[in-house]
């Protein structure tokens, strides 16, 4: 589903954000990407739907080369859902309108069709009573669930999560993770940048550990938590699991 | 002290002042602001487009307009547009352009420079995550601007845009150089016809003051309301 091979990315001439990153996510697979901050994990996931350009290597998404200038990027992006750290709901639109906008403007669905889909998804994330509110009236956890519903409304073939719980208060993290766990169990292809190792051990198939722009470790979940091969991954794990 | 003044001249000319003069002034202000906003937004988009050449052209345009006195631009335009029209259409003599059309075009082009700076600030005030989220949903650049970025930029900047429109309302009086009967022009005509300069100019000042003051008050109210919503 997602094939990343030998991707290099520089910010300016001197700083290399990604170094020869190669990995893949198969259909129905849940892959967690973790690593210390500044390790390039968010950058990598943003390369997958070309929100960030990269200079070398290639990424193939469902058979389509992302970094081909001939690729219709909006069309490609519409097929992959993305959830951001800071939710990025559109504050000037009501919740239901946030869910309908791209369905109507990108997929060309009728208003009624989009509304029906939106209502169904809001119900699914437990927020159907908030359809007529504005994003600012919702808590962070609720906003993030809306953001997930908004991405799902496009019937994506895969979902990308960029630190979906990092900006949330602790008591709101679980309500978002619950939605993500359900999604994973239904067989959604997911690439998740997160520090939530509980989520990783519960639903991930594979864990990728990144440090300084490199994929240091790419292992099955049991191997990763059992005995990470690299020192850096061991250090990282001991730091975040010790509390 | 007012013994020699005849304030009845105001009452007698009210119809002309407001139905002709003020209507013209408000039409020019309204259309000028609307056109300036649309054109100004385009200029702002050019400056932020990332295409260096487009940005440079837009930047030059803004700098040019902001470094010329408005009266001069109004004047020049009135005399130049017929010849530009002739050159564009290739006709044998200068195109006839009415004073209203000429002044409206001038105000749109001139105000666009100011509105573009306001809209540029407005667009830059929107966090980068918003267009990124729009792109991630599959919206094109144009759609992301149209449905996500510009509505928010416009809403954030509405008080500033309206304040600029109040300035425009006052600036429209400069069309007197084309002897167009806008509100001030109308007042001035009556003043000279009846020899009542002090009365009429005093009255014109009071009217401009009252309208601008009232509008500014409205903008402040609006600003307070927007601040709460956000």
PDB file of N, CA, C and O in Angstrom, chain A residues 49 51 74-75 77-78 80 82 84 87-93 98 101-102 105-106 136 150-151 154, chain B residues 127-141 143 146-149 151-152 155 229-230:
ATOM      1  N   UNK A  49       2.037  11.778   1.854  1.00  0.00           N
ATOM      2  CA  UNK A  49       1.015  12.396   0.997  1.00  0.00           C
ATOM      3  C   UNK A  49       1.513  13.718   0.409  1.00  0.00           C
ATOM      4  O   UNK A  49       0.723  14.581   0.052  1.00  0.00           O
ATOM      5  N   UNK A  51       2.810  16.362   1.512  1.00  0.00           N
ATOM      6  CA  UNK A  51       2.692  17.676   2.146  1.00  0.00           C
ATOM      7  C   UNK A  51       4.084  18.274   2.313  1.00  0.00           C
ATOM      8  O   UNK A  51       4.248  19.473   2.373  1.00  0.00           O
ATOM      9  N   UNK A  74      -3.697  16.564  -5.519  1.00  0.00           N
ATOM     10  CA  UNK A  74      -4.957  16.669  -4.785  1.00  0.00           C
ATOM     11  C   UNK A  74      -5.782  15.381  -4.854  1.00  0.00           C
ATOM     12  O   UNK A  74      -6.338  14.935  -3.857  1.00  0.00           O
ATOM     13  N   UNK A  75      -5.809  14.771  -6.032  1.00  0.00           N
ATOM     14  CA  UNK A  75      -6.584  13.549  -6.197  1.00  0.00           C
ATOM     15  C   UNK A  75      -6.012  12.421  -5.329  1.00  0.00           C
ATOM     16  O   UNK A  75      -6.747  11.653  -4.705  1.00  0.00           O
ATOM     17  N   UNK A  77      -4.108  12.795  -2.597  1.00  0.00           N
ATOM     18  CA  UNK A  77      -4.275  13.108  -1.171  1.00  0.00           C
ATOM     19  C   UNK A  77      -5.693  12.845  -0.697  1.00  0.00           C
ATOM     20  O   UNK A  77      -5.914  12.496   0.467  1.00  0.00           O
ATOM     21  N   UNK A  78      -6.649  13.029  -1.596  1.00  0.00           N
ATOM     22  CA  UNK A  78      -8.044  12.811  -1.208  1.00  0.00           C
ATOM     23  C   UNK A  78      -8.275  11.356  -0.811  1.00  0.00           C
ATOM     24  O   UNK A  78      -9.222  11.036  -0.110  1.00  0.00           O
ATOM     25  N   UNK A  80      -6.084   9.470   0.887  1.00  0.00           N
ATOM     26  CA  UNK A  80      -5.403   9.123   2.129  1.00  0.00           C
ATOM     27  C   UNK A  80      -5.834  10.099   3.206  1.00  0.00           C
ATOM     28  O   UNK A  80      -5.720  11.311   3.032  1.00  0.00           O
ATOM     29  N   UNK A  82      -5.579  12.149   6.718  1.00  0.00           N
ATOM     30  CA  UNK A  82      -4.487  12.570   7.591  1.00  0.00           C
ATOM     31  C   UNK A  82      -5.051  13.291   8.811  1.00  0.00           C
ATOM     32  O   UNK A  82      -5.961  14.104   8.715  1.00  0.00           O
ATOM     33  N   UNK A  84      -3.861  15.556  12.190  1.00  0.00           N
ATOM     34  CA  UNK A  84      -2.729  16.381  12.608  1.00  0.00           C
ATOM     35  C   UNK A  84      -2.652  16.502  14.127  1.00  0.00           C
ATOM     36  O   UNK A  84      -3.646  16.332  14.833  1.00  0.00           O
ATOM     37  N   UNK A  87      -5.105  19.182  15.325  1.00  0.00           N
ATOM     38  CA  UNK A  87      -6.463  18.955  14.798  1.00  0.00           C
ATOM     39  C   UNK A  87      -6.705  19.618  13.443  1.00  0.00           C
ATOM     40  O   UNK A  87      -7.164  18.979  12.522  1.00  0.00           O
ATOM     41  N   UNK A  88      -6.447  20.953  13.386  1.00  0.00           N
ATOM     42  CA  UNK A  88      -6.632  21.714  12.153  1.00  0.00           C
ATOM     43  C   UNK A  88      -8.041  21.598  11.594  1.00  0.00           C
ATOM     44  O   UNK A  88      -8.247  21.487  10.389  1.00  0.00           O
ATOM     45  N   UNK A  89      -9.025  21.625  12.489  1.00  0.00           N
ATOM     46  CA  UNK A  89     -10.392  21.799  11.997  1.00  0.00           C
ATOM     47  C   UNK A  89     -10.495  23.219  11.466  1.00  0.00           C
ATOM     48  O   UNK A  89      -9.721  24.086  11.864  1.00  0.00           O
ATOM     49  N   UNK A  90     -11.467  23.440  10.556  1.00  0.00           N
ATOM     50  CA  UNK A  90     -11.620  24.779   9.999  1.00  0.00           C
ATOM     51  C   UNK A  90     -12.510  25.584  10.943  1.00  0.00           C
ATOM     52  O   UNK A  90     -13.710  25.324  11.042  1.00  0.00           O
ATOM     53  N   UNK A  91     -11.940  26.587  11.635  1.00  0.00           N
ATOM     54  CA  UNK A  91     -12.669  27.228  12.735  1.00  0.00           C
ATOM     55  C   UNK A  91     -13.874  28.045  12.287  1.00  0.00           C
ATOM     56  O   UNK A  91     -14.758  28.317  13.087  1.00  0.00           O
ATOM     57  N   UNK A  92     -13.918  28.422  11.007  1.00  0.00           N
ATOM     58  CA  UNK A  92     -15.035  29.243  10.546  1.00  0.00           C
ATOM     59  C   UNK A  92     -16.215  28.393  10.082  1.00  0.00           C
ATOM     60  O   UNK A  92     -17.251  28.935   9.701  1.00  0.00           O
ATOM     61  N   UNK A  93     -16.047  27.076  10.112  1.00  0.00           N
ATOM     62  CA  UNK A  93     -17.121  26.194   9.664  1.00  0.00           C
ATOM     63  C   UNK A  93     -17.637  25.363  10.836  1.00  0.00           C
ATOM     64  O   UNK A  93     -16.865  24.990  11.727  1.00  0.00           O
ATOM     65  N   UNK A  98     -17.386  21.054   8.404  1.00  0.00           N
ATOM     66  CA  UNK A  98     -16.007  20.581   8.317  1.00  0.00           C
ATOM     67  C   UNK A  98     -15.957  19.207   7.653  1.00  0.00           C
ATOM     68  O   UNK A  98     -15.050  18.909   6.891  1.00  0.00           O
ATOM     69  N   UNK A 101     -17.249  19.652   3.587  1.00  0.00           N
ATOM     70  CA  UNK A 101     -16.554  20.489   2.597  1.00  0.00           C
ATOM     71  C   UNK A 101     -15.840  19.677   1.513  1.00  0.00           C
ATOM     72  O   UNK A 101     -16.141  19.800   0.329  1.00  0.00           O
ATOM     73  N   UNK A 102     -14.903  18.834   1.951  1.00  0.00           N
ATOM     74  CA  UNK A 102     -14.110  18.113   0.952  1.00  0.00           C
ATOM     75  C   UNK A 102     -14.940  17.047   0.238  1.00  0.00           C
ATOM     76  O   UNK A 102     -14.711  16.767  -0.944  1.00  0.00           O
ATOM     77  N   UNK A 105     -16.666  19.258  -2.411  1.00  0.00           N
ATOM     78  CA  UNK A 105     -15.821  19.982  -3.360  1.00  0.00           C
ATOM     79  C   UNK A 105     -14.817  19.064  -4.054  1.00  0.00           C
ATOM     80  O   UNK A 105     -14.393  19.350  -5.164  1.00  0.00           O
ATOM     81  N   UNK A 106     -14.395  18.001  -3.380  1.00  0.00           N
ATOM     82  CA  UNK A 106     -13.369  17.141  -3.976  1.00  0.00           C
ATOM     83  C   UNK A 106     -13.988  15.889  -4.592  1.00  0.00           C
ATOM     84  O   UNK A 106     -13.707  15.542  -5.730  1.00  0.00           O
ATOM     85  N   UNK A 136     -14.297  25.641  18.033  1.00  0.00           N
ATOM     86  CA  UNK A 136     -13.804  26.267  19.264  1.00  0.00           C
ATOM     87  C   UNK A 136     -14.665  25.906  20.477  1.00  0.00           C
ATOM     88  O   UNK A 136     -14.240  26.063  21.613  1.00  0.00           O
ATOM     89  N   UNK A 150     -13.586  13.551   9.946  1.00  0.00           N
ATOM     90  CA  UNK A 150     -13.461  14.327   8.709  1.00  0.00           C
ATOM     91  C   UNK A 150     -12.605  13.584   7.687  1.00  0.00           C
ATOM     92  O   UNK A 150     -12.931  13.537   6.496  1.00  0.00           O
ATOM     93  N   UNK A 151     -11.524  12.974   8.176  1.00  0.00           N
ATOM     94  CA  UNK A 151     -10.663  12.213   7.269  1.00  0.00           C
ATOM     95  C   UNK A 151     -11.387  10.966   6.767  1.00  0.00           C
ATOM     96  O   UNK A 151     -11.299  10.610   5.589  1.00  0.00           O
ATOM     97  N   UNK A 154     -13.890  10.814   3.676  1.00  0.00           N
ATOM     98  CA  UNK A 154     -13.419  10.716   2.301  1.00  0.00           C
ATOM     99  C   UNK A 154     -13.243   9.261   1.866  1.00  0.00           C
ATOM    100  O   UNK A 154     -12.718   8.997   0.782  1.00  0.00           O
TER     101      UNK A 154
ATOM    102  N   UNK B 127      -2.673  29.957  10.431  1.00  0.00           N
ATOM    103  CA  UNK B 127      -1.559  29.030  10.667  1.00  0.00           C
ATOM    104  C   UNK B 127      -1.358  28.103   9.461  1.00  0.00           C
ATOM    105  O   UNK B 127      -2.304  27.786   8.741  1.00  0.00           O
ATOM    106  N   UNK B 128      -0.115  27.701   9.262  1.00  0.00           N
ATOM    107  CA  UNK B 128       0.237  26.859   8.113  1.00  0.00           C
ATOM    108  C   UNK B 128      -0.531  25.539   8.118  1.00  0.00           C
ATOM    109  O   UNK B 128      -0.723  24.916   7.075  1.00  0.00           O
ATOM    110  N   UNK B 129      -0.960  25.126   9.295  1.00  0.00           N
ATOM    111  CA  UNK B 129      -1.681  23.864   9.399  1.00  0.00           C
ATOM    112  C   UNK B 129      -3.009  23.869   8.660  1.00  0.00           C
ATOM    113  O   UNK B 129      -3.473  22.817   8.213  1.00  0.00           O
ATOM    114  N   UNK B 130      -3.617  25.048   8.524  1.00  0.00           N
ATOM    115  CA  UNK B 130      -4.922  25.114   7.865  1.00  0.00           C
ATOM    116  C   UNK B 130      -4.837  24.756   6.381  1.00  0.00           C
ATOM    117  O   UNK B 130      -5.553  23.850   5.945  1.00  0.00           O
ATOM    118  N   UNK B 131      -3.991  25.432   5.590  1.00  0.00           N
ATOM    119  CA  UNK B 131      -3.868  24.982   4.204  1.00  0.00           C
ATOM    120  C   UNK B 131      -3.332  23.549   4.095  1.00  0.00           C
ATOM    121  O   UNK B 131      -3.701  22.826   3.165  1.00  0.00           O
ATOM    122  N   UNK B 132      -2.509  23.132   5.053  1.00  0.00           N
ATOM    123  CA  UNK B 132      -2.013  21.751   5.005  1.00  0.00           C
ATOM    124  C   UNK B 132      -3.171  20.774   5.182  1.00  0.00           C
ATOM    125  O   UNK B 132      -3.279  19.785   4.454  1.00  0.00           O
ATOM    126  N   UNK B 133      -4.058  21.065   6.135  1.00  0.00           N
ATOM    127  CA  UNK B 133      -5.213  20.194   6.352  1.00  0.00           C
ATOM    128  C   UNK B 133      -6.111  20.179   5.118  1.00  0.00           C
ATOM    129  O   UNK B 133      -6.631  19.140   4.717  1.00  0.00           O
ATOM    130  N   UNK B 134      -6.262  21.362   4.505  1.00  0.00           N
ATOM    131  CA  UNK B 134      -7.092  21.439   3.303  1.00  0.00           C
ATOM    132  C   UNK B 134      -6.479  20.599   2.176  1.00  0.00           C
ATOM    133  O   UNK B 134      -7.176  19.848   1.506  1.00  0.00           O
ATOM    134  N   UNK B 135      -5.163  20.725   2.008  1.00  0.00           N
ATOM    135  CA  UNK B 135      -4.488  19.924   0.976  1.00  0.00           C
ATOM    136  C   UNK B 135      -4.620  18.444   1.271  1.00  0.00           C
ATOM    137  O   UNK B 135      -4.867  17.645   0.374  1.00  0.00           O
ATOM    138  N   UNK B 136      -4.457  18.077   2.557  1.00  0.00           N
ATOM    139  CA  UNK B 136      -4.519  16.660   2.918  1.00  0.00           C
ATOM    140  C   UNK B 136      -5.883  16.077   2.587  1.00  0.00           C
ATOM    141  O   UNK B 136      -6.015  14.881   2.332  1.00  0.00           O
ATOM    142  N   UNK B 137      -6.927  16.916   2.582  1.00  0.00           N
ATOM    143  CA  UNK B 137      -8.262  16.429   2.242  1.00  0.00           C
ATOM    144  C   UNK B 137      -8.469  16.362   0.738  1.00  0.00           C
ATOM    145  O   UNK B 137      -9.522  15.940   0.277  1.00  0.00           O
ATOM    146  N   UNK B 138      -7.481  16.823  -0.019  1.00  0.00           N
ATOM    147  CA  UNK B 138      -7.588  16.743  -1.473  1.00  0.00           C
ATOM    148  C   UNK B 138      -8.029  18.034  -2.125  1.00  0.00           C
ATOM    149  O   UNK B 138      -8.230  18.083  -3.337  1.00  0.00           O
ATOM    150  N   UNK B 139      -8.189  19.105  -1.346  1.00  0.00           N
ATOM    151  CA  UNK B 139      -8.548  20.379  -1.961  1.00  0.00           C
ATOM    152  C   UNK B 139      -7.358  20.911  -2.758  1.00  0.00           C
ATOM    153  O   UNK B 139      -6.219  20.770  -2.333  1.00  0.00           O
ATOM    154  N   UNK B 140      -7.645  21.513  -3.898  1.00  0.00           N
ATOM    155  CA  UNK B 140      -6.580  22.128  -4.680  1.00  0.00           C
ATOM    156  C   UNK B 140      -6.171  23.431  -4.009  1.00  0.00           C
ATOM    157  O   UNK B 140      -6.846  23.904  -3.092  1.00  0.00           O
ATOM    158  N   UNK B 141      -5.074  24.033  -4.500  1.00  0.00           N
ATOM    159  CA  UNK B 141      -4.626  25.301  -3.933  1.00  0.00           C
ATOM    160  C   UNK B 141      -5.743  26.339  -3.993  1.00  0.00           C
ATOM    161  O   UNK B 141      -6.023  27.034  -3.015  1.00  0.00           O
ATOM    162  N   UNK B 143      -9.001  25.876  -4.233  1.00  0.00           N
ATOM    163  CA  UNK B 143     -10.100  25.549  -3.327  1.00  0.00           C
ATOM    164  C   UNK B 143      -9.727  25.831  -1.884  1.00  0.00           C
ATOM    165  O   UNK B 143     -10.550  26.304  -1.100  1.00  0.00           O
ATOM    166  N   UNK B 146     -10.041  29.484  -1.443  1.00  0.00           N
ATOM    167  CA  UNK B 146     -11.432  29.928  -1.555  1.00  0.00           C
ATOM    168  C   UNK B 146     -12.270  29.523  -0.336  1.00  0.00           C
ATOM    169  O   UNK B 146     -13.074  30.300   0.162  1.00  0.00           O
ATOM    170  N   UNK B 147     -12.095  28.294   0.139  1.00  0.00           N
ATOM    171  CA  UNK B 147     -13.004  27.801   1.175  1.00  0.00           C
ATOM    172  C   UNK B 147     -12.409  27.818   2.580  1.00  0.00           C
ATOM    173  O   UNK B 147     -13.139  27.780   3.561  1.00  0.00           O
ATOM    174  N   UNK B 148     -11.080  27.824   2.682  1.00  0.00           N
ATOM    175  CA  UNK B 148     -10.470  27.689   4.012  1.00  0.00           C
ATOM    176  C   UNK B 148      -9.705  28.951   4.430  1.00  0.00           C
ATOM    177  O   UNK B 148      -9.988  29.535   5.476  1.00  0.00           O
ATOM    178  N   UNK B 149      -8.763  29.387   3.603  1.00  0.00           N
ATOM    179  CA  UNK B 149      -7.858  30.456   4.052  1.00  0.00           C
ATOM    180  C   UNK B 149      -8.503  31.837   3.945  1.00  0.00           C
ATOM    181  O   UNK B 149      -8.556  32.589   4.928  1.00  0.00           O
ATOM    182  N   UNK B 151     -11.699  32.948   3.654  1.00  0.00           N
ATOM    183  CA  UNK B 151     -12.784  33.321   4.575  1.00  0.00           C
ATOM    184  C   UNK B 151     -12.278  33.672   5.967  1.00  0.00           C
ATOM    185  O   UNK B 151     -12.762  34.620   6.582  1.00  0.00           O
ATOM    186  N   UNK B 152     -11.292  32.927   6.446  1.00  0.00           N
ATOM    187  CA  UNK B 152     -10.755  33.221   7.774  1.00  0.00           C
ATOM    188  C   UNK B 152      -9.953  34.512   7.772  1.00  0.00           C
ATOM    189  O   UNK B 152     -10.044  35.321   8.701  1.00  0.00           O
ATOM    190  N   UNK B 155     -12.375  37.386   7.654  1.00  0.00           N
ATOM    191  CA  UNK B 155     -13.048  37.599   8.938  1.00  0.00           C
ATOM    192  C   UNK B 155     -12.104  38.243   9.951  1.00  0.00           C
ATOM    193  O   UNK B 155     -12.486  39.177  10.648  1.00  0.00           O
ATOM    194  N   UNK B 229     -16.090  35.860  19.756  1.00  0.00           N
ATOM    195  CA  UNK B 229     -16.327  34.616  19.008  1.00  0.00           C
ATOM    196  C   UNK B 229     -15.053  33.795  18.907  1.00  0.00           C
ATOM    197  O   UNK B 229     -15.072  32.579  19.016  1.00  0.00           O
ATOM    198  N   UNK B 230     -13.905  34.490  18.719  1.00  0.00           N
ATOM    199  CA  UNK B 230     -12.664  33.756  18.541  1.00  0.00           C
ATOM    200  C   UNK B 230     -12.194  33.148  19.786  1.00  0.00           C
ATOM    201  O   UNK B 230     -11.850  33.106  20.692  1.00  0.00           O
TER     202      UNK B 230
END
